[in-house]
């Protein structure tokens, strides 16, 4: 069965790909990234402190 459309009325809205995230969603993403970055830095500092605490100074033995 063929369908013939004689006339159509439509509204087309074009958006930029950059504007697909609303401010709230973007803020949530930023908070999550900052929290993950801070956690990573904290773990690196802890590992660094553990390494310093377990490494004997030159001329000294544990």
Coordinates of C-alpha atoms in Angstrom, one line a residue:
X1 CA 0.0 0.0 0.0
X2 CA 1.5 3.3 -1.0
X3 CA 1.0 6.5 1.0
X4 CA 1.1 9.8 -0.6
X5 CA 1.6 12.9 1.5
X6 CA 0.5 16.0 -0.3
X7 CA 1.5 18.5 2.4
X8 CA 3.2 18.5 5.8
X9 CA 3.7 21.1 8.5
X10 CA 6.4 20.5 11.0
X11 CA 8.5 22.5 13.5
X12 CA 12.2 21.7 13.4
X13 CA 14.5 22.9 16.1
X14 CA 18.2 22.8 15.6
X15 CA 20.4 22.7 18.7
X16 CA 24.1 22.9 19.1
X17 CA 25.8 19.7 20.3
X18 CA 27.4 21.8 23.0
X19 CA 24.1 22.6 24.6
X20 CA 22.8 19.1 25.1
X21 CA 23.6 19.1 28.9
X22 CA 21.6 21.4 31.1
X23 CA 23.3 23.3 33.9
X24 CA 22.2 20.9 36.6
X25 CA 23.6 17.8 34.9
X26 CA 26.8 19.6 34.0
X27 CA 27.2 20.7 37.6
X28 CA 26.7 17.1 38.8
X29 CA 29.3 15.9 36.3
X30 CA 31.8 18.5 37.5
X31 CA 31.2 17.6 41.2
X32 CA 31.8 13.9 40.4
X33 CA 35.0 14.6 38.5
X34 CA 36.3 16.9 41.2
X35 CA 35.5 14.3 43.9
X36 CA 37.2 11.6 42.0
X37 CA 40.3 13.8 41.4
X38 CA 40.5 14.7 45.0
X39 CA 40.2 11.0 46.0
X40 CA 43.0 10.1 43.6
X41 CA 45.3 12.8 44.9
X42 CA 44.5 11.7 48.5
X43 CA 45.4 8.0 47.7
X44 CA 48.6 9.1 45.9
X45 CA 49.6 11.2 49.0
X46 CA 48.9 8.3 51.3
X47 CA 51.0 5.9 49.1
X48 CA 53.8 8.5 49.0
X49 CA 53.7 8.9 52.8
X50 CA 53.7 5.1 53.3
X51 CA 56.7 4.8 51.0
X52 CA 58.6 7.5 52.9
X53 CA 57.7 5.9 56.2
X54 CA 58.9 2.4 55.1
X55 CA 62.1 3.5 53.3
X56 CA 65.2 3.6 55.5
X57 CA 67.2 6.8 55.5
X58 CA 70.7 6.5 54.0
X59 CA 73.0 5.0 56.6
X60 CA 70.1 3.8 58.8
X61 CA 68.5 0.4 58.9
X62 CA 64.9 -0.5 60.0

